[in-house]
Structures are given as structure tokens and as C-alpha cells.
Amino acid sequence: MSAAQETAAGEVRMAALGEHDSATSSADDVAVVLLDSAGTVRGWSRAAAELLGRSADQVCGQPVAKLLAEPVRGSGTHPRDGSPAVFSGRVAFRHASGRTVEATVDEVPLDGSSQRVLVLVPSRADGAQEQGSSLLTALLAQSLLGVVLCDTELRIVRTNIVDEVHGWPLLRPGHRLEDVMSVADAKDVGEQLHRVLDTGLPLLAREQRMRAPDGSGLERSVSVSAFRLADGHDRPTGIAAFFADSTRQRRARRRTEVGHEASARIGSSLDVTRTAQDIADVLVPALGDMASVEIAEAVLEGEEPPKVIRPGDWLRLRRVAVASADGPWPAELVPVGGVIPRFPDVPQVRRAAIQGDTVFNTTRQEMLDLLGDPELIRAVMPARGHSAVVSPLYARGLLLGFVAVWRTGQPEAFEQEDADLVFDISSRAALSVDNARRYTREHRAAVALQQRLLPRATTSTAAAESAGCYVPAGGGADISGDWFDAIPLPSLRVAFVVGDVFGHGLHAAATMGRLRTAIRTLADLELEPGELLIHLDDLVQQLADEADPEDKDTIGATCLYAVYDPLTGSCAIASAGHPGPAVIGPDGTARPIEVSPGPPLGVGGMPFEVTTVALEPGSTLALYTDGLVHRRSRDTDRGTRELLDTLATLCRGDGTLEEIGRAVMAGAAEPPPRDDMTLLLARPRLLPAADIADWQFPDDPAAVAEARGAVARRLAEWGLDDLTFTTELTVSELVTNAMRYAGGTVRLRLFHDDATLVCEVRDSSNTQPRLRRAQAADEGGRGLFLVAQLTRRWGSRYHHSGKTIWAEQPINGDPEPPADPTAAWDGDAL
């Protein structure tokens, strides 16, 4: 527009404004449009551009009809010049963004010109302003919802929060956020409100913690919603914030969460101490600042506490779990593991102990007045504790202990709902504690049984030294039927056994004990490894037949049986479905021993192949169960390689077998294994050649005297002259019987270690020698009887062809004299 037109337009604006409500419009809001006689826009004010979002360049020269959102209602032509008429009144225009803008239009003709001016005053919803004013008045008048109006600096302009609530500071115009809440909370809220100012995006139902600015610890929770206030040009003028107190809802929600966590967490362990610690950890810091759990000592031992607590009696309690939100457990309080001092016999304590009542909201002074013992209070109650809930652990009519939770830092006292929650948690936890107590009792009995069934961990004989290690599944939480054994055999030999019974629990441990006893019995018969496993397989089948039909398929075991001979350095091995052993050479090189395993025990009908290997002096034999190789990897080959690498590394050091075994198990037992792990390490020894004498004699009675002489000379060389008489007599009887009943060449072998002298006579007969009573008038039949009376023990073992009869004598020890010197036994072979 030209200057003259702008001046005229300004006069028109002021005149038009006078015809409208000046309270709702200003001169700057009035838009002016200049039209020619054809209805084409020739002039466009800045207010018009702001109103419709279109610049003068975009509009001038265009028909005004294009700016209309809908046809103008009216008819005819302009009464003066016949140009198109424009409806005067409320007209809907189309904004550049596409939305509709309503304005009140007045047409003003220009003197002396066919042009005319349209004056557009933005429509104001007269009712909307009145409704907005009524709404604000109503919001500020009610007390259920807090309303705060702030300016752009977040200073309070108006609010309906004018009453003091629970000691909270009053809100007054001019206050800032930090005047009514802690600095940290004010900063948090301020960041959220500034974001609303900057972006225009509302804040809806945000949960906000508000702590008092005076450091008293008072805390409230509010739900905050905020909206940006703007003027007619969408410029921010402040914030409207709405607050709803959600403290009780938050506390109720917190109690619900604590209850859910308690249900999910407490009872997951069958350990009394772990269960007690779970109780304390659930309560702190969610419900209190400090908590402790005391359990009766009888419960910790797996036993039941007294069913009746008589007047004057005191349940001996031990503190087993604590939790503190403010740092370490105070030194002045009874520590974990400490015994709780005896409490006075007062009604409140008795009701808690006998009836299971919960005591809550008890202050330190109230407890002092109740118990009357400052030292007791100092030992069991936190110095800053101002509110407490003490609830008994009561299950099946038995008092198992107590749970105590204190508030020290949180200023609010416990409410009845809090006490009810602690009581509910304690009631459910008591059942878990009682279950853990029962498990402790049964588990200790099972572990004691299993430990009684296992042999000594370490042995040392002339043949080998050994060390066994056993780690039950679950880090001790479970027991099974894995076992190891080192069995001394006649002739200074030794048998090594490792086995794994199917299943877990007491029945597996009992089966293991029966199998171990059977193996020791069969081993004393000096059966070859393969033959021993056949007999053991028959036994397992018998056990399966004796079991209930539904358990029949679960009876079985794997077993590895090896016999080492220190005279030859050979080791005979047979396996019933068990992993083969490994050997670590003197140079530290580890390799598996290839065996041909038969089926597991209990399958039946299959032989067991025997593998014989030579073991070098200084090597280490390792027998193990599959739990050890499956520990790190389900790939058996990979697990075996890892075990061999570990053993090779450890055996290169100077550690004992026991230390090596513990190191292997320690590395494999974390985290707790899912299957039992057993390891038997043996370091075989070779009997020196100088301690062995070996002869062969022809089938000639005259050779008996030669044998006696050779034995006497060798005993003299060994310095064992005190055994000459008994040894000569033993050799004479055994060699004579071999020549008489077996025939052929007789082999005599004599050897010893530091404690035992062994005499062996081998012949070609497979006839079983046996003792029988000889009559008084019999001229013979007393040979084996004399051998049995003069030696510590005797026996025989069989080979593929022939047998060996042996007798052992203690060195530096006299055999016991015969109980009946006149008795005689026929030692003749049948």
C-alpha cells in the first residue's frame, strides 16, 4: 500500500476497532485488504499477512474469492458500481496452512474511488473466553488438584495450594521451585518445565519425587502435568502445572512390588542362611533402612525348635543375616553369627514368641521403657532407629526366629499396611525356612552316609600312592553315586576303581555303597578286571530286579577297574561304559589310555575287554567320572583335552597328588557343577629288582630242599633271618603240593617291601586248593593248615593256564599262634 493508503487504512482500523470489543482485539490485530472494483486484491497489510499466513506478493493481483474457505453468502452486485459484492459479517478465510480462519469483515468505501477497503477483525469466541475464565476460577478454587501458574522464569504467579500439608512449605506468588523442594528435585522439575516452554510439548502424569528443602527428609510423590501458555501470536507466556499427590499410591505400589519380589526370591534356596539373607535383602531398602534375621540355633542344625516355650524359657537365637542401606552393619550391634542376648520375659515379647504377634512402630524409647535394659537396647537396636517392625518366623506352630526391620534415614514411621506386609512376608518365609531346615537335616544325613561309604582320600602302599577327590553336584546341594577306591591286593598289587551310579539322591548313594562293597569282596578273590566286571554286572541286574517296576530302568552304573602290579609295572584295565583313564608321563606329557569299554553295568550278556599297559616309574594315572570332562564342554573330546592340559601343567610342578586333585576340582567347581565330579590320581611305584627273587624248579621231590636253601640264602641277604624258619616251612609245603598234585615245572617267587614278605608258587593246575579238617590219625593233610597258621594270609589266583598260590608274612612281626595246635586241616587239592 502507498503511504496515503496506509494512513487511510489506519483510520479505517481504528474506526472498525471502535465498532468491536476493544477488550478482545487491538489495532495491531485488525487486518486491512484493499480491493478494486473487480474484487481483485490491490493492497495487503502486515496484519492480514500474519492473519492468513500469506505475503502481499502472494495475494496482490489475485481475486479475493480465492482466499475464501467457502462461498460468501450474499447476492447481487455492489450497489454503487456493479462490482461483485462481498458479504459483510463473519467470513471464513483459508489460511496458507490449509486451516480455516474466521474473521468479522467490514467493507469501507474510499471517497472518490471505486476501490474499497475490507477490514478483517479476527473472530474471538466470546463464550470461549468466558468458559476459560470460569475454568481457571474453578481450578483455583478446588483442593483435590494442585494448580500452579508460572511465568517464563518459573516463578509462581498464581496457585491454589495455600494450606500447609504435612509440614510442607506454603506456596506463594514469587516463589521459585527451590523454595518449596530440595535443590536436586527442583533442578529435575525445572528441566522438565523448561522443555515444555521450549518445545510446546506437554508433560503428562510424570511421577516426581519431592523432598523438603530444609533437609528434614520429608518426601512426597506427585503426579505432574504441565502445559505451555502462549499469547495470541503463540509466544510463550508461562506454564500451567497440575499436581496430584500420589504418595499413598506410591507407597502402596512399593509394598506390592516388595510382596512380588518376596514371592519370587524367598524360597528359591534350600539353605537356611541364604533364605534368611534373601528376606533381609527384600526388605532393605524397599521398606526400611536396616533389617536383621535371627534364627533358632536348633533350626540351623536342621532340628526342630521347642514346641512349647514355658515362662522363663528362652529360645537361643543367632543372627544369620543383616542388610543396611546406609553402609556397613554398625559395630555396636550384634554381628552376623552372634547370639542374641536374652530378652526379659514381658507380655509383649511372650505374645510374639507364643502367638506370633507382630510388633510395629516401636521407637527406641518405647523399647527401652518396655525392656528396661539399656545395654540390651544398644546391642539389638540401631542408634538412629525411630520406627521398627518385628515379626516372628512362625511355621507349623513352631517359632523359628524373628525378622526385624528399622527405619533410620527415612523420616516416616511405619504404617499398619507396612506391618501387615512384613507379617505376610515373614509368614511365607517361615515355610521356606522350615523347608530349608528339613532339607538341611536330610542333606546332612545323606552326606554323612555318603562320606561313610567313600574310602580315605589318600593311600600309600608299596605299589602306589593315591589321592581321591569328590565334588557333589550343585556345590554340595546334591549327592549322587560317584565313587573312587584304591584297594590293596595280595602280592603288593593295588586296584584302582572309579564308578558312577545312575541318578541322584540317597538311593544312588546306597547303591554306590553296595557296589563298592561288592567290588572289594570280588577284588579279594583276585579276579581279572574283565571277570570282576561280569560278576558286578550280575549284581546290578539283581538290584534292578529287586527295585520297583517304575524304577527298574534307573538302576545302573558305569565303572572302571584297573589292577597295577609293582613287580612288572603293568596295569590291566577294564571298563563298563566308563571313560578311559589318562596317564601323565614323568616329563609332564599327558595322553589318554585307549580302552574298549563294554556296556554299563546292568545291561548284561556282554564281555568286558581287558587292556594292559606299562606305566613308567614317576608317571601319574588319572581316573575320573564324566562329570569332570563334561563340566566345561558337552563335547567329551574337548573336555578331555582340557582336563589333560590342566593335569599336565599341574604334574610338572612339585605338588602332591592331593594338592593337584584339589587344584583341578577348584577350577572345575565354579560355578557349581550340574553333575558329580570324581578324580582319582595314582602315582605307581616299581618294586626294586634287588627285592625280588625268582626261581624255577623241576618236578622232582629233591628240588624241595633246593628251594628251601635258595630261600634261606636270599633271606639272609635281605637281613630277614628271623623269617627263615616260617618261610622255609611255607615254601616246602607249597612246592611239595604243587609237585604232588599239579606236576610239571614249579615257579617260586619271593619279594618284599618294608612291611610284607610275599611267597608265590605257580603251577600248571587250575584245581582250587582248600582247607579241610584232618583226623587225628591222618598222616597228611596239614600242609595248608600250617601255612595258614604261620602266615598273615594266603590265597590263590588263576591265570589263563595254571594258578598261583601265595602267602604273606609281616616283617618285624610274629604271626599269632594257632588257636588249636592239635587241630589239622587237609590241604590236599581235590
JSON list of C-alpha atoms in Angstrom, two decimals, residues 215-320:
[
{"chain": "A", "resi": 215, "resn": "GLY", "atom": "CA", "xyz": [16.84, -31.36, 54.89]},
{"chain": "A", "resi": 216, "resn": "SER", "atom": "CA", "xyz": [14.24, -32.91, 57.22]},
{"chain": "A", "resi": 217, "resn": "GLY", "atom": "CA", "xyz": [13.91, -35.90, 54.91]},
{"chain": "A", "resi": 218, "resn": "LEU", "atom": "CA", "xyz": [10.20, -35.36, 54.36]},
{"chain": "A", "resi": 219, "resn": "GLU", "atom": "CA", "xyz": [9.28, -36.74, 50.98]},
{"chain": "A", "resi": 220, "resn": "ARG", "atom": "CA", "xyz": [6.22, -36.77, 48.82]},
{"chain": "A", "resi": 221, "resn": "SER", "atom": "CA", "xyz": [5.37, -38.14, 45.43]},
{"chain": "A", "resi": 222, "resn": "VAL", "atom": "CA", "xyz": [3.27, -36.17, 42.99]},
{"chain": "A", "resi": 223, "resn": "SER", "atom": "CA", "xyz": [1.96, -36.75, 39.51]},
{"chain": "A", "resi": 224, "resn": "VAL", "atom": "CA", "xyz": [2.84, -33.68, 37.42]},
{"chain": "A", "resi": 225, "resn": "SER", "atom": "CA", "xyz": [1.24, -32.48, 34.19]},
{"chain": "A", "resi": 226, "resn": "ALA", "atom": "CA", "xyz": [2.28, -29.18, 32.58]},
{"chain": "A", "resi": 227, "resn": "PHE", "atom": "CA", "xyz": [1.25, -27.13, 29.54]},
{"chain": "A", "resi": 228, "resn": "ARG", "atom": "CA", "xyz": [2.75, -24.08, 27.90]},
{"chain": "A", "resi": 229, "resn": "LEU", "atom": "CA", "xyz": [0.77, -20.82, 27.98]},
{"chain": "A", "resi": 230, "resn": "ALA", "atom": "CA", "xyz": [1.04, -18.55, 24.93]},
{"chain": "A", "resi": 231, "resn": "ASP", "atom": "CA", "xyz": [-0.31, -15.19, 23.71]},
{"chain": "A", "resi": 232, "resn": "GLY", "atom": "CA", "xyz": [-2.25, -14.60, 20.53]},
{"chain": "A", "resi": 233, "resn": "HIS", "atom": "CA", "xyz": [0.95, -14.79, 18.49]},
{"chain": "A", "resi": 234, "resn": "ASP", "atom": "CA", "xyz": [1.89, -18.16, 20.02]},
{"chain": "A", "resi": 235, "resn": "ARG", "atom": "CA", "xyz": [4.64, -16.64, 22.11]},
{"chain": "A", "resi": 236, "resn": "PRO", "atom": "CA", "xyz": [5.27, -18.46, 25.45]},
{"chain": "A", "resi": 237, "resn": "THR", "atom": "CA", "xyz": [3.99, -16.55, 28.43]},
{"chain": "A", "resi": 238, "resn": "GLY", "atom": "CA", "xyz": [4.35, -19.20, 31.14]},
{"chain": "A", "resi": 239, "resn": "ILE", "atom": "CA", "xyz": [3.47, -22.66, 32.41]},
{"chain": "A", "resi": 240, "resn": "ALA", "atom": "CA", "xyz": [0.28, -24.14, 33.81]},
{"chain": "A", "resi": 241, "resn": "ALA", "atom": "CA", "xyz": [1.21, -27.09, 36.04]},
{"chain": "A", "resi": 242, "resn": "PHE", "atom": "CA", "xyz": [-1.16, -29.52, 37.72]},
{"chain": "A", "resi": 243, "resn": "PHE", "atom": "CA", "xyz": [-0.11, -31.62, 40.71]},
{"chain": "A", "resi": 244, "resn": "ALA", "atom": "CA", "xyz": [-1.84, -34.66, 42.21]},
{"chain": "A", "resi": 245, "resn": "ASP", "atom": "CA", "xyz": [-0.48, -36.13, 45.44]},
{"chain": "A", "resi": 246, "resn": "SER", "atom": "CA", "xyz": [0.42, -39.77, 44.73]},
{"chain": "A", "resi": 247, "resn": "THR", "atom": "CA", "xyz": [2.36, -40.50, 47.92]},
{"chain": "A", "resi": 248, "resn": "ARG", "atom": "CA", "xyz": [-0.06, -43.12, 49.20]},
{"chain": "A", "resi": 249, "resn": "GLN", "atom": "CA", "xyz": [-0.36, -44.70, 45.79]},
{"chain": "A", "resi": 250, "resn": "ARG", "atom": "CA", "xyz": [3.43, -44.86, 45.51]},
{"chain": "A", "resi": 251, "resn": "ARG", "atom": "CA", "xyz": [3.72, -46.46, 48.91]},
{"chain": "A", "resi": 252, "resn": "ALA", "atom": "CA", "xyz": [1.01, -48.96, 48.05]},
{"chain": "A", "resi": 253, "resn": "ARG", "atom": "CA", "xyz": [2.73, -49.71, 44.77]},
{"chain": "A", "resi": 254, "resn": "ARG", "atom": "CA", "xyz": [6.05, -50.11, 46.55]},
{"chain": "A", "resi": 255, "resn": "ARG", "atom": "CA", "xyz": [4.50, -52.53, 49.03]},
{"chain": "A", "resi": 256, "resn": "THR", "atom": "CA", "xyz": [3.04, -54.51, 46.15]},
{"chain": "A", "resi": 257, "resn": "GLU", "atom": "CA", "xyz": [6.44, -54.65, 44.45]},
{"chain": "A", "resi": 258, "resn": "VAL", "atom": "CA", "xyz": [8.08, -55.78, 47.67]},
{"chain": "A", "resi": 259, "resn": "GLY", "atom": "CA", "xyz": [5.48, -58.51, 48.04]},
{"chain": "A", "resi": 260, "resn": "HIS", "atom": "CA", "xyz": [6.05, -59.69, 44.47]},
{"chain": "A", "resi": 261, "resn": "GLU", "atom": "CA", "xyz": [9.83, -59.70, 44.90]},
{"chain": "A", "resi": 262, "resn": "ALA", "atom": "CA", "xyz": [9.49, -61.63, 48.15]},
{"chain": "A", "resi": 263, "resn": "SER", "atom": "CA", "xyz": [7.33, -64.24, 46.42]},
{"chain": "A", "resi": 264, "resn": "ALA", "atom": "CA", "xyz": [9.82, -64.64, 43.59]},
{"chain": "A", "resi": 265, "resn": "ARG", "atom": "CA", "xyz": [13.02, -64.53, 45.63]},
{"chain": "A", "resi": 266, "resn": "ILE", "atom": "CA", "xyz": [12.42, -66.05, 49.05]},
{"chain": "A", "resi": 267, "resn": "GLY", "atom": "CA", "xyz": [12.35, -69.83, 48.98]},
{"chain": "A", "resi": 268, "resn": "SER", "atom": "CA", "xyz": [14.49, -70.29, 45.89]},
{"chain": "A", "resi": 269, "resn": "SER", "atom": "CA", "xyz": [17.28, -71.70, 48.08]},
{"chain": "A", "resi": 270, "resn": "LEU", "atom": "CA", "xyz": [17.23, -74.73, 50.37]},
{"chain": "A", "resi": 271, "resn": "ASP", "atom": "CA", "xyz": [19.86, -73.19, 52.61]},
{"chain": "A", "resi": 272, "resn": "VAL", "atom": "CA", "xyz": [18.59, -71.63, 55.85]},
{"chain": "A", "resi": 273, "resn": "THR", "atom": "CA", "xyz": [21.20, -68.87, 55.88]},
{"chain": "A", "resi": 274, "resn": "ARG", "atom": "CA", "xyz": [20.66, -67.98, 52.21]},
{"chain": "A", "resi": 275, "resn": "THR", "atom": "CA", "xyz": [16.91, -67.85, 52.75]},
{"chain": "A", "resi": 276, "resn": "ALA", "atom": "CA", "xyz": [17.36, -65.54, 55.75]},
{"chain": "A", "resi": 277, "resn": "GLN", "atom": "CA", "xyz": [19.61, -63.24, 53.71]},
{"chain": "A", "resi": 278, "resn": "ASP", "atom": "CA", "xyz": [17.01, -63.11, 50.94]},
{"chain": "A", "resi": 279, "resn": "ILE", "atom": "CA", "xyz": [14.44, -61.93, 53.50]},
{"chain": "A", "resi": 280, "resn": "ALA", "atom": "CA", "xyz": [16.71, -59.10, 54.66]},
{"chain": "A", "resi": 281, "resn": "ASP", "atom": "CA", "xyz": [17.63, -58.07, 51.11]},
{"chain": "A", "resi": 282, "resn": "VAL", "atom": "CA", "xyz": [13.96, -57.91, 50.06]},
{"chain": "A", "resi": 283, "resn": "LEU", "atom": "CA", "xyz": [13.09, -55.57, 52.94]},
{"chain": "A", "resi": 284, "resn": "VAL", "atom": "CA", "xyz": [16.06, -53.18, 52.53]},
{"chain": "A", "resi": 285, "resn": "PRO", "atom": "CA", "xyz": [15.97, -50.55, 51.09]},
{"chain": "A", "resi": 286, "resn": "ALA", "atom": "CA", "xyz": [12.49, -51.09, 49.65]},
{"chain": "A", "resi": 287, "resn": "LEU", "atom": "CA", "xyz": [10.72, -50.98, 53.00]},
{"chain": "A", "resi": 288, "resn": "GLY", "atom": "CA", "xyz": [13.27, -49.97, 55.64]},
{"chain": "A", "resi": 289, "resn": "ASP", "atom": "CA", "xyz": [16.85, -48.84, 56.12]},
{"chain": "A", "resi": 290, "resn": "MET", "atom": "CA", "xyz": [18.09, -51.77, 58.21]},
{"chain": "A", "resi": 291, "resn": "ALA", "atom": "CA", "xyz": [16.92, -55.33, 58.71]},
{"chain": "A", "resi": 292, "resn": "SER", "atom": "CA", "xyz": [18.09, -58.42, 60.56]},
{"chain": "A", "resi": 293, "resn": "VAL", "atom": "CA", "xyz": [17.02, -62.05, 60.71]},
{"chain": "A", "resi": 294, "resn": "GLU", "atom": "CA", "xyz": [17.56, -64.19, 63.80]},
{"chain": "A", "resi": 295, "resn": "ILE", "atom": "CA", "xyz": [17.15, -67.97, 63.61]},
{"chain": "A", "resi": 296, "resn": "ALA", "atom": "CA", "xyz": [16.96, -70.51, 66.43]},
{"chain": "A", "resi": 297, "resn": "GLU", "atom": "CA", "xyz": [20.20, -72.49, 66.72]},
{"chain": "A", "resi": 298, "resn": "ALA", "atom": "CA", "xyz": [18.27, -75.75, 66.58]},
{"chain": "A", "resi": 299, "resn": "VAL", "atom": "CA", "xyz": [16.90, -74.74, 63.16]},
{"chain": "A", "resi": 300, "resn": "LEU", "atom": "CA", "xyz": [20.40, -74.02, 61.89]},
{"chain": "A", "resi": 301, "resn": "GLU", "atom": "CA", "xyz": [21.34, -77.58, 62.86]},
{"chain": "A", "resi": 302, "resn": "GLY", "atom": "CA", "xyz": [18.35, -78.96, 60.99]},
{"chain": "A", "resi": 303, "resn": "GLU", "atom": "CA", "xyz": [16.41, -79.78, 64.13]},
{"chain": "A", "resi": 304, "resn": "GLU", "atom": "CA", "xyz": [13.03, -78.56, 65.33]},
{"chain": "A", "resi": 305, "resn": "PRO", "atom": "CA", "xyz": [12.90, -75.81, 67.96]},
{"chain": "A", "resi": 306, "resn": "PRO", "atom": "CA", "xyz": [10.93, -76.42, 71.16]},
{"chain": "A", "resi": 307, "resn": "LYS", "atom": "CA", "xyz": [7.22, -76.76, 70.52]},
{"chain": "A", "resi": 308, "resn": "VAL", "atom": "CA", "xyz": [6.33, -75.14, 73.84]},
{"chain": "A", "resi": 309, "resn": "ILE", "atom": "CA", "xyz": [8.11, -72.13, 75.32]},
{"chain": "A", "resi": 310, "resn": "ARG", "atom": "CA", "xyz": [7.35, -72.04, 79.01]},
{"chain": "A", "resi": 311, "resn": "PRO", "atom": "CA", "xyz": [7.64, -68.98, 81.24]},
{"chain": "A", "resi": 312, "resn": "GLY", "atom": "CA", "xyz": [11.29, -68.35, 81.93]},
{"chain": "A", "resi": 313, "resn": "ASP", "atom": "CA", "xyz": [12.46, -70.29, 78.87]},
{"chain": "A", "resi": 314, "resn": "TRP", "atom": "CA", "xyz": [14.44, -68.50, 76.17]},
{"chain": "A", "resi": 315, "resn": "LEU", "atom": "CA", "xyz": [14.84, -69.56, 72.56]},
{"chain": "A", "resi": 316, "resn": "ARG", "atom": "CA", "xyz": [18.55, -69.31, 71.80]},
{"chain": "A", "resi": 317, "resn": "LEU", "atom": "CA", "xyz": [18.74, -67.17, 68.68]},
{"chain": "A", "resi": 318, "resn": "ARG", "atom": "CA", "xyz": [21.63, -66.47, 66.37]},
{"chain": "A", "resi": 319, "resn": "ARG", "atom": "CA", "xyz": [21.79, -63.55, 63.93]},
{"chain": "A", "resi": 320, "resn": "VAL", "atom": "CA", "xyz": [22.28, -65.07, 60.49]}
]
